[in-house]
Amino acid sequence: MRALLVVNPAATTTSARRRDVLIHALASEVKLEAVTTEYRGHARDLARLAAESDDIDLVVALGGDGTVNEVVNGLLHNGPAPDRLPGLAVVPGGSTNVFARALGLPNDPVEATGDLLDALREKRERLVGLGLTAGTPGTEDEAVPARWFTFNAGLGFDAGVVGRVEQQRELGKKSTHALYVRQVVRQFLGEQHRRHGSITLERAGADPVTDLVVAIVCNTSPWTYLGNRPMYTSPKASFDKGIDVLGLSRLSTAAAARYGTQLLTSSPEKGPHGKHAVSLHDLDQFTLHSKVPLPLQMDGDHLGLRTSVTFTGVRRALRVIV
């Protein structure tokens, strides 16, 4: 088997020495080419070349969720074709690693590499569904390119938090859970539409859901982790089904405290709920429109402001070695 290892040198939890150990371990099982990324989007470019080649069987992403997202978008640049395209394997190296952990992989990169080697020997793999976003036809965002996401996306509040965290990291701050918590508080205090939301959710065959402040889309469960604590916004979301969405139409101080508590105590059986919460499960497609431009995030990457985004759940889109 020929494999391409895409290494993010800025991965939060892997030192250069540890990366060398992981590379040697993988090279003992496959014909390995390791390439270190040099710019944002490089992992996507490398994976696209691998997908278009005839001699790469596997692409391994060593990094965080952002690296995995880039690799997935490179592999699926011309659309899903699990029988033809290289498989994906993940060695978690970021601060949260939601996709890897949702697949059941250890959060430690050394342990995850051991699991990967076992999976290769035993030929263990699964097909997972993914989410796809695109600019909505007939809107000012219709020319926005389509992009895949592996575990979650969001329009509005949570994307604003992601944007604030990215700004802090560009200033040299480390990506820690404390940093995220601080930015949640700052985003809440600066949120202009927390009492009267600007988002409308539209889907075929159903009435629109209007005046949402928050719209969180999940392709799997949990939504994310706070340290080792999983947090569930859509507990029934699954790689084997369509996509789920949680919408909140109120984010007053009392509502934020209530939903925050529900999120911290959420479980695989129960997520945030209440009079101002709407949960939709196993959707094939829907569109989020906003009266004002709002931030969009996918897999923890801030992608700028949008007024209309169409979401599609694509089943059995990618072959993953687990």
mmCIF file of C-alpha atoms in Angstrom:
data_model
loop_
_atom_site.group_PDB
_atom_site.id
_atom_site.type_symbol
_atom_site.label_atom_id
_atom_site.label_comp_id
_atom_site.label_asym_id
_atom_site.label_seq_id
_atom_site.Cartn_x
_atom_site.Cartn_y
_atom_site.Cartn_z
ATOM 1 C CA MET A 1 0.000 0.000 0.000
ATOM 2 C CA ARG A 2 1.272 3.469 -0.923
ATOM 3 C CA ALA A 3 0.336 6.242 1.485
ATOM 4 C CA LEU A 4 0.732 10.004 1.665
ATOM 5 C CA LEU A 5 1.187 11.442 5.153
ATOM 6 C CA VAL A 6 0.152 15.093 5.375
ATOM 7 C CA VAL A 7 1.829 16.644 8.420
ATOM 8 C CA ASN A 8 0.806 19.947 9.964
ATOM 9 C CA PRO A 9 3.985 21.170 11.728
ATOM 10 C CA ALA A 10 1.911 23.564 13.851
ATOM 11 C CA ALA A 11 -0.235 20.746 15.295
ATOM 12 C CA THR A 12 -0.840 21.602 18.938
ATOM 13 C CA THR A 13 -0.011 18.300 20.640
ATOM 14 C CA THR A 14 2.817 16.830 18.551
ATOM 15 C CA SER A 15 6.470 17.801 18.812
ATOM 16 C CA ALA A 16 8.932 17.335 15.951
ATOM 17 C CA ARG A 17 10.478 14.344 17.756
ATOM 18 C CA ARG A 18 7.091 12.707 18.292
ATOM 19 C CA ARG A 19 6.162 13.268 14.636
ATOM 20 C CA ASP A 20 9.371 11.522 13.575
ATOM 21 C CA VAL A 21 8.483 8.513 15.743
ATOM 22 C CA LEU A 22 4.990 8.354 14.222
ATOM 23 C CA ILE A 23 6.365 8.626 10.691
ATOM 24 C CA HIS A 24 8.808 5.740 11.281
ATOM 25 C CA ALA A 25 6.014 3.608 12.748
ATOM 26 C CA LEU A 26 3.757 4.186 9.736
ATOM 27 C CA ALA A 27 6.606 3.623 7.296
ATOM 28 C CA SER A 28 7.084 0.159 8.750
ATOM 29 C CA GLU A 29 3.680 -0.879 7.368
ATOM 30 C CA VAL A 30 3.199 1.130 4.143
ATOM 31 C CA LYS A 31 5.241 2.779 1.407
ATOM 32 C CA LEU A 32 5.078 6.220 2.927
ATOM 33 C CA GLU A 33 5.688 9.693 1.567
ATOM 34 C CA ALA A 34 5.528 12.361 4.265
ATOM 35 C CA VAL A 35 4.954 16.005 3.324
ATOM 36 C CA THR A 36 4.864 18.913 5.742
ATOM 37 C CA THR A 37 2.322 21.645 5.014
ATOM 38 C CA GLU A 38 3.700 25.127 4.378
ATOM 39 C CA TYR A 39 0.625 27.328 4.011
ATOM 40 C CA ARG A 40 -3.106 27.386 4.667
ATOM 41 C CA GLY A 41 -4.754 25.196 2.039
ATOM 42 C CA HIS A 42 -1.614 23.146 1.393
ATOM 43 C CA ALA A 43 -3.151 19.994 2.894
ATOM 44 C CA ARG A 44 -6.105 20.378 0.530
ATOM 45 C CA ASP A 45 -3.780 20.757 -2.460
ATOM 46 C CA LEU A 46 -1.745 17.692 -1.479
ATOM 47 C CA ALA A 47 -4.863 15.555 -1.004
ATOM 48 C CA ARG A 48 -6.275 16.693 -4.334
ATOM 49 C CA LEU A 49 -3.091 15.601 -6.098
ATOM 50 C CA ALA A 50 -3.279 12.262 -4.309
ATOM 51 C CA ALA A 51 -6.900 11.828 -5.410
ATOM 52 C CA GLU A 52 -5.956 12.542 -9.022
ATOM 53 C CA SER A 53 -2.984 10.175 -9.014
ATOM 54 C CA ASP A 54 -3.132 6.458 -9.746
ATOM 55 C CA ASP A 55 -0.674 5.233 -7.151
ATOM 56 C CA ILE A 56 -1.847 6.574 -3.768
ATOM 57 C CA ASP A 57 -4.065 4.207 -1.782
ATOM 58 C CA LEU A 58 -4.280 6.125 1.490
ATOM 59 C CA VAL A 59 -3.941 9.688 2.750
ATOM 60 C CA VAL A 60 -3.097 10.092 6.442
ATOM 61 C CA ALA A 61 -3.777 13.452 8.089
ATOM 62 C CA LEU A 62 -1.505 14.230 11.052
ATOM 63 C CA GLY A 63 -2.908 17.359 12.632
ATOM 64 C CA GLY A 64 -6.062 18.863 14.055
ATOM 65 C CA ASP A 65 -9.579 19.147 12.689
ATOM 66 C CA GLY A 66 -8.562 21.950 10.325
ATOM 67 C CA THR A 67 -5.963 19.730 8.683
ATOM 68 C CA VAL A 68 -8.478 16.898 8.372
ATOM 69 C CA ASN A 69 -11.020 19.257 6.801
ATOM 70 C CA GLU A 70 -8.503 20.409 4.208
ATOM 71 C CA VAL A 71 -7.523 16.828 3.357
ATOM 72 C CA VAL A 72 -11.179 15.808 2.970
ATOM 73 C CA ASN A 73 -11.879 18.755 0.684
ATOM 74 C CA GLY A 74 -8.872 17.851 -1.424
ATOM 75 C CA LEU A 75 -9.864 14.196 -1.688
ATOM 76 C CA LEU A 76 -13.439 15.094 -2.654
ATOM 77 C CA HIS A 77 -12.616 17.988 -4.954
ATOM 78 C CA ASN A 78 -14.361 16.206 -7.831
ATOM 79 C CA GLY A 79 -17.025 14.571 -5.649
ATOM 80 C CA PRO A 80 -17.339 11.358 -3.654
ATOM 81 C CA ALA A 81 -16.126 8.070 -5.142
ATOM 82 C CA PRO A 82 -15.207 5.784 -2.215
ATOM 83 C CA ASP A 83 -14.373 2.826 -4.444
ATOM 84 C CA ARG A 84 -11.939 4.847 -6.541
ATOM 85 C CA LEU A 85 -10.449 7.472 -4.241
ATOM 86 C CA PRO A 86 -7.748 6.914 -1.616
ATOM 87 C CA GLY A 87 -8.975 6.131 1.861
ATOM 88 C CA LEU A 88 -8.519 8.560 4.746
ATOM 89 C CA ALA A 89 -6.778 7.897 8.052
ATOM 90 C CA VAL A 90 -6.368 10.371 10.888
ATOM 91 C CA VAL A 91 -3.683 10.761 13.535
ATOM 92 C CA PRO A 92 -5.001 13.434 15.924
ATOM 93 C CA GLY A 93 -2.560 16.243 16.621
ATOM 94 C CA GLY A 94 -4.794 19.211 17.431
ATOM 95 C CA SER A 95 -6.255 20.572 20.637
ATOM 96 C CA THR A 96 -9.726 19.017 20.266
ATOM 97 C CA ASN A 97 -9.736 16.425 17.424
ATOM 98 C CA VAL A 98 -13.516 16.059 17.236
ATOM 99 C CA PHE A 99 -13.584 14.044 13.998
ATOM 100 C CA ALA A 100 -11.019 11.497 15.181
ATOM 101 C CA ARG A 101 -12.668 11.067 18.574
ATOM 102 C CA ALA A 102 -16.123 10.748 16.998
ATOM 103 C CA LEU A 103 -14.699 7.852 14.977
ATOM 104 C CA GLY A 104 -13.670 6.199 18.243
ATOM 105 C CA LEU A 105 -9.941 6.883 17.919
ATOM 106 C CA PRO A 106 -7.785 7.627 20.978
ATOM 107 C CA ASN A 107 -6.994 11.302 21.451
ATOM 108 C CA ASP A 108 -3.301 10.518 21.962
ATOM 109 C CA PRO A 109 -1.437 10.485 18.606
ATOM 110 C CA VAL A 110 0.831 7.575 19.582
ATOM 111 C CA GLU A 111 -2.101 5.392 20.654
ATOM 112 C CA ALA A 112 -4.053 6.461 17.558
ATOM 113 C CA THR A 113 -1.118 5.445 15.348
ATOM 114 C CA GLY A 114 -1.115 2.031 16.997
ATOM 115 C CA ASP A 115 -4.833 1.681 16.287
ATOM 116 C CA LEU A 116 -4.264 2.764 12.690
ATOM 117 C CA LEU A 117 -1.557 0.148 12.187
ATOM 118 C CA ASP A 118 -3.904 -2.518 13.568
ATOM 119 C CA ALA A 119 -6.685 -1.308 11.252
ATOM 120 C CA LEU A 120 -4.394 -1.515 8.228
ATOM 121 C CA ARG A 121 -3.318 -5.044 9.100
ATOM 122 C CA GLU A 122 -6.915 -6.125 9.689
ATOM 123 C CA LYS A 123 -8.282 -4.117 6.718
ATOM 124 C CA ARG A 124 -10.803 -2.291 8.925
ATOM 125 C CA GLU A 125 -12.645 0.580 7.273
ATOM 126 C CA ARG A 126 -16.044 2.250 7.174
ATOM 127 C CA LEU A 127 -17.953 4.600 4.893
ATOM 128 C CA VAL A 128 -19.000 7.839 6.561
ATOM 129 C CA GLY A 129 -21.422 10.531 5.523
ATOM 130 C CA LEU A 130 -20.323 14.161 5.316
ATOM 131 C CA GLY A 131 -21.899 17.594 5.196
ATOM 132 C CA LEU A 132 -21.609 19.858 2.168
ATOM 133 C CA THR A 133 -22.228 23.603 2.051
ATOM 134 C CA ALA A 134 -22.693 25.866 -0.940
ATOM 135 C CA GLY A 135 -23.868 29.361 -1.730
ATOM 136 C CA THR A 136 -27.624 29.373 -2.343
ATOM 137 C CA PRO A 137 -28.688 29.929 -5.980
ATOM 138 C CA GLY A 138 -30.403 33.255 -6.527
ATOM 139 C CA THR A 139 -28.674 34.958 -3.580
ATOM 140 C CA GLU A 140 -25.632 37.192 -3.342
ATOM 141 C CA ASP A 141 -23.674 34.187 -2.028
ATOM 142 C CA GLU A 142 -24.488 31.870 -4.927
ATOM 143 C CA ALA A 143 -20.922 32.052 -6.272
ATOM 144 C CA VAL A 144 -19.379 30.860 -2.986
ATOM 145 C CA PRO A 145 -17.631 27.519 -3.699
ATOM 146 C CA ALA A 146 -18.962 24.314 -2.200
ATOM 147 C CA ARG A 147 -17.082 22.990 0.821
ATOM 148 C CA TRP A 148 -17.261 19.764 2.808
ATOM 149 C CA PHE A 149 -17.351 19.481 6.590
ATOM 150 C CA THR A 150 -16.791 16.362 8.666
ATOM 151 C CA PHE A 151 -18.435 16.971 12.040
ATOM 152 C CA ASN A 152 -20.084 20.385 12.455
ATOM 153 C CA ALA A 153 -20.820 23.780 11.000
ATOM 154 C CA GLY A 154 -22.522 26.876 12.320
ATOM 155 C CA LEU A 155 -23.932 30.212 11.223
ATOM 156 C CA GLY A 156 -23.991 33.030 13.734
ATOM 157 C CA PHE A 157 -22.948 32.833 17.367
ATOM 158 C CA ASP A 158 -20.663 29.784 17.432
ATOM 159 C CA ALA A 159 -18.943 30.901 14.232
ATOM 160 C CA GLY A 160 -18.335 34.279 15.856
ATOM 161 C CA VAL A 161 -16.596 32.512 18.732
ATOM 162 C CA VAL A 162 -14.414 30.570 16.280
ATOM 163 C CA GLY A 163 -13.475 33.824 14.549
ATOM 164 C CA ARG A 164 -12.478 35.420 17.848
ATOM 165 C CA VAL A 165 -10.331 32.408 18.765
ATOM 166 C CA GLU A 166 -8.567 32.559 15.396
ATOM 167 C CA GLN A 167 -7.818 36.259 15.960
ATOM 168 C CA GLN A 168 -6.293 35.465 19.341
ATOM 169 C CA ARG A 169 -4.186 32.658 17.869
ATOM 170 C CA GLU A 170 -2.881 35.008 15.204
ATOM 171 C CA LEU A 171 -1.738 37.244 18.075
ATOM 172 C CA GLY A 172 0.269 34.338 19.483
ATOM 173 C CA LYS A 173 -2.194 32.940 22.037
ATOM 174 C CA LYS A 174 -2.273 29.160 22.444
ATOM 175 C CA SER A 175 -5.424 27.246 21.551
ATOM 176 C CA THR A 176 -6.680 26.206 24.973
ATOM 177 C CA HIS A 177 -10.129 25.460 26.313
ATOM 178 C CA ALA A 178 -9.830 28.499 28.584
ATOM 179 C CA LEU A 179 -9.278 30.647 25.497
ATOM 180 C CA TYR A 180 -12.497 29.304 23.956
ATOM 181 C CA VAL A 181 -14.479 29.960 27.135
ATOM 182 C CA ARG A 182 -13.254 33.572 27.288
ATOM 183 C CA GLN A 183 -14.221 34.144 23.656
ATOM 184 C CA VAL A 184 -17.691 32.653 24.251
ATOM 185 C CA VAL A 185 -18.254 35.269 26.954
ATOM 186 C CA ARG A 186 -16.964 38.097 24.754
ATOM 187 C CA GLN A 187 -19.065 36.966 21.804
ATOM 188 C CA PHE A 188 -22.155 36.852 24.002
ATOM 189 C CA LEU A 189 -21.565 40.350 25.379
ATOM 190 C CA GLY A 190 -21.068 41.691 21.856
ATOM 191 C CA GLU A 191 -23.936 39.774 20.207
ATOM 192 C CA GLN A 192 -26.307 42.280 18.590
ATOM 193 C CA HIS A 193 -29.079 39.843 17.648
ATOM 194 C CA ARG A 194 -29.346 37.695 20.733
ATOM 195 C CA ARG A 195 -32.966 38.647 21.485
ATOM 196 C CA HIS A 196 -34.314 38.837 17.935
ATOM 197 C CA GLY A 197 -32.521 36.452 15.618
ATOM 198 C CA SER A 198 -31.960 37.130 11.933
ATOM 199 C CA ILE A 199 -31.714 33.513 10.668
ATOM 200 C CA THR A 200 -34.453 31.608 8.833
ATOM 201 C CA LEU A 201 -34.236 27.883 8.165
ATOM 202 C CA GLU A 202 -36.009 26.656 5.038
ATOM 203 C CA ARG A 203 -36.477 23.055 3.877
ATOM 204 C CA ALA A 204 -38.699 21.341 1.366
ATOM 205 C CA GLY A 205 -42.122 20.274 2.581
ATOM 206 C CA ALA A 206 -42.048 22.183 5.880
ATOM 207 C CA ASP A 207 -42.804 25.653 7.205
ATOM 208 C CA PRO A 208 -39.791 27.951 7.656
ATOM 209 C CA VAL A 209 -38.236 28.260 11.104
ATOM 210 C CA THR A 210 -37.702 31.973 11.664
ATOM 211 C CA ASP A 211 -35.881 34.405 13.964
ATOM 212 C CA LEU A 212 -33.038 32.085 14.983
ATOM 213 C CA VAL A 213 -30.054 33.554 16.806
ATOM 214 C CA VAL A 214 -28.012 30.342 16.658
ATOM 215 C CA ALA A 215 -27.944 27.568 14.049
ATOM 216 C CA ILE A 216 -25.579 24.673 14.768
ATOM 217 C CA VAL A 217 -25.335 21.879 12.206
ATOM 218 C CA CYS A 218 -23.990 18.448 13.142
ATOM 219 C CA ASN A 219 -22.862 15.556 10.988
ATOM 220 C CA THR A 220 -22.009 13.405 14.011
ATOM 221 C CA SER A 221 -22.190 13.410 17.771
ATOM 222 C CA PRO A 222 -20.847 14.906 19.979
ATOM 223 C CA TRP A 223 -20.760 18.488 18.706
ATOM 224 C CA THR A 224 -17.406 19.205 20.361
ATOM 225 C CA TYR A 225 -15.395 18.623 23.524
ATOM 226 C CA LEU A 226 -14.505 20.834 26.458
ATOM 227 C CA GLY A 227 -11.372 19.068 27.655
ATOM 228 C CA ASN A 228 -12.462 15.459 27.971
ATOM 229 C CA ARG A 229 -16.132 16.356 28.342
ATOM 230 C CA PRO A 230 -18.197 15.702 25.208
ATOM 231 C CA MET A 231 -20.938 18.246 24.494
ATOM 232 C CA TYR A 232 -24.004 17.319 22.484
ATOM 233 C CA THR A 233 -26.170 19.773 20.562
ATOM 234 C CA SER A 234 -27.746 17.051 18.388
ATOM 235 C CA PRO A 235 -27.310 13.744 20.231
ATOM 236 C CA LYS A 236 -28.852 11.628 17.461
ATOM 237 C CA ALA A 237 -26.517 12.933 14.737
ATOM 238 C CA SER A 238 -24.548 10.154 13.055
ATOM 239 C CA PHE A 239 -22.017 9.535 10.304
ATOM 240 C CA ASP A 240 -24.527 6.989 8.977
ATOM 241 C CA LYS A 241 -27.439 9.419 8.533
ATOM 242 C CA GLY A 242 -28.193 12.882 7.145
ATOM 243 C CA ILE A 243 -27.337 16.067 9.024
ATOM 244 C CA ASP A 244 -28.941 17.516 12.161
ATOM 245 C CA VAL A 245 -29.488 21.111 13.221
ATOM 246 C CA LEU A 246 -30.130 22.854 16.521
ATOM 247 C CA GLY A 247 -31.652 26.319 16.319
ATOM 248 C CA LEU A 248 -32.094 28.759 19.205
ATOM 249 C CA SER A 249 -34.391 31.762 18.865
ATOM 250 C CA ARG A 250 -33.472 33.435 22.141
ATOM 251 C CA LEU A 251 -30.109 34.163 23.704
ATOM 252 C CA SER A 252 -30.944 36.506 26.558
ATOM 253 C CA THR A 253 -28.799 36.253 29.680
ATOM 254 C CA ALA A 254 -31.255 33.832 31.288
ATOM 255 C CA ALA A 255 -31.606 31.756 28.107
ATOM 256 C CA ALA A 256 -27.836 31.640 27.590
ATOM 257 C CA ALA A 257 -27.337 30.443 31.169
ATOM 258 C CA ARG A 258 -30.020 27.779 30.707
ATOM 259 C CA TYR A 259 -28.718 26.492 27.374
ATOM 260 C CA GLY A 260 -25.130 26.676 28.569
ATOM 261 C CA THR A 261 -25.986 24.523 31.570
ATOM 262 C CA GLN A 262 -27.889 22.077 29.367
ATOM 263 C CA LEU A 263 -24.912 21.877 27.033
ATOM 264 C CA LEU A 264 -22.447 21.193 29.846
ATOM 265 C CA THR A 265 -24.706 18.448 31.200
ATOM 266 C CA SER A 266 -25.738 17.092 27.796
ATOM 267 C CA SER A 267 -25.498 13.382 27.009
ATOM 268 C CA PRO A 268 -25.961 10.962 24.097
ATOM 269 C CA GLU A 269 -29.631 10.899 25.122
ATOM 270 C CA LYS A 270 -30.367 14.601 25.660
ATOM 271 C CA GLY A 271 -29.137 17.930 24.309
ATOM 272 C CA PRO A 272 -30.316 21.552 24.706
ATOM 273 C CA HIS A 273 -34.095 21.879 24.690
ATOM 274 C CA GLY A 274 -36.879 24.288 25.601
ATOM 275 C CA LYS A 275 -39.465 26.699 24.233
ATOM 276 C CA HIS A 276 -36.930 28.615 22.142
ATOM 277 C CA ALA A 277 -35.021 25.568 20.865
ATOM 278 C CA VAL A 278 -35.758 23.564 17.717
ATOM 279 C CA SER A 279 -34.006 20.281 16.891
ATOM 280 C CA LEU A 280 -34.208 18.671 13.448
ATOM 281 C CA HIS A 281 -32.777 15.229 12.713
ATOM 282 C CA ASP A 282 -31.532 13.325 9.667
ATOM 283 C CA LEU A 283 -32.056 16.030 7.035
ATOM 284 C CA ASP A 284 -30.960 15.667 3.428
ATOM 285 C CA GLN A 285 -30.930 19.396 2.661
ATOM 286 C CA PHE A 286 -31.918 22.781 4.068
ATOM 287 C CA THR A 287 -30.959 26.430 3.684
ATOM 288 C CA LEU A 288 -30.102 29.058 6.272
ATOM 289 C CA HIS A 289 -30.870 32.648 5.268
ATOM 290 C CA SER A 290 -29.899 35.688 7.323
ATOM 291 C CA LYS A 291 -31.189 39.254 7.151
ATOM 292 C CA VAL A 292 -27.660 40.472 7.917
ATOM 293 C CA PRO A 293 -24.252 38.940 7.079
ATOM 294 C CA LEU A 294 -23.224 36.477 9.787
ATOM 295 C CA PRO A 295 -20.028 34.490 10.370
ATOM 296 C CA LEU A 296 -19.883 30.901 9.100
ATOM 297 C CA GLN A 297 -17.657 28.166 10.523
ATOM 298 C CA MET A 298 -17.029 24.613 9.438
ATOM 299 C CA ASP A 299 -15.055 22.077 11.462
ATOM 300 C CA GLY A 300 -13.750 24.905 13.617
ATOM 301 C CA ASP A 301 -12.511 27.128 10.754
ATOM 302 C CA HIS A 302 -13.929 30.637 10.327
ATOM 303 C CA LEU A 303 -14.944 31.165 6.694
ATOM 304 C CA GLY A 304 -16.107 34.767 6.670
ATOM 305 C CA LEU A 305 -19.576 36.315 6.508
ATOM 306 C CA ARG A 306 -22.570 34.791 4.709
ATOM 307 C CA THR A 307 -26.217 35.696 4.204
ATOM 308 C CA SER A 308 -27.378 32.384 2.705
ATOM 309 C CA VAL A 309 -25.930 28.886 2.911
ATOM 310 C CA THR A 310 -27.407 25.616 1.628
ATOM 311 C CA PHE A 311 -26.483 22.480 3.584
ATOM 312 C CA THR A 312 -26.624 18.955 2.159
ATOM 313 C CA GLY A 313 -26.062 15.660 3.932
ATOM 314 C CA VAL A 314 -24.170 13.240 1.663
ATOM 315 C CA ARG A 315 -24.257 9.646 2.872
ATOM 316 C CA ARG A 316 -21.410 7.164 2.360
ATOM 317 C CA ALA A 317 -19.189 9.892 0.980
ATOM 318 C CA LEU A 318 -15.750 8.872 2.257
ATOM 319 C CA ARG A 319 -13.852 5.692 3.081
ATOM 320 C CA VAL A 320 -12.085 5.946 6.449
ATOM 321 C CA ILE A 321 -9.569 3.517 7.946
ATOM 322 C CA VAL A 322 -10.576 2.833 11.551
#
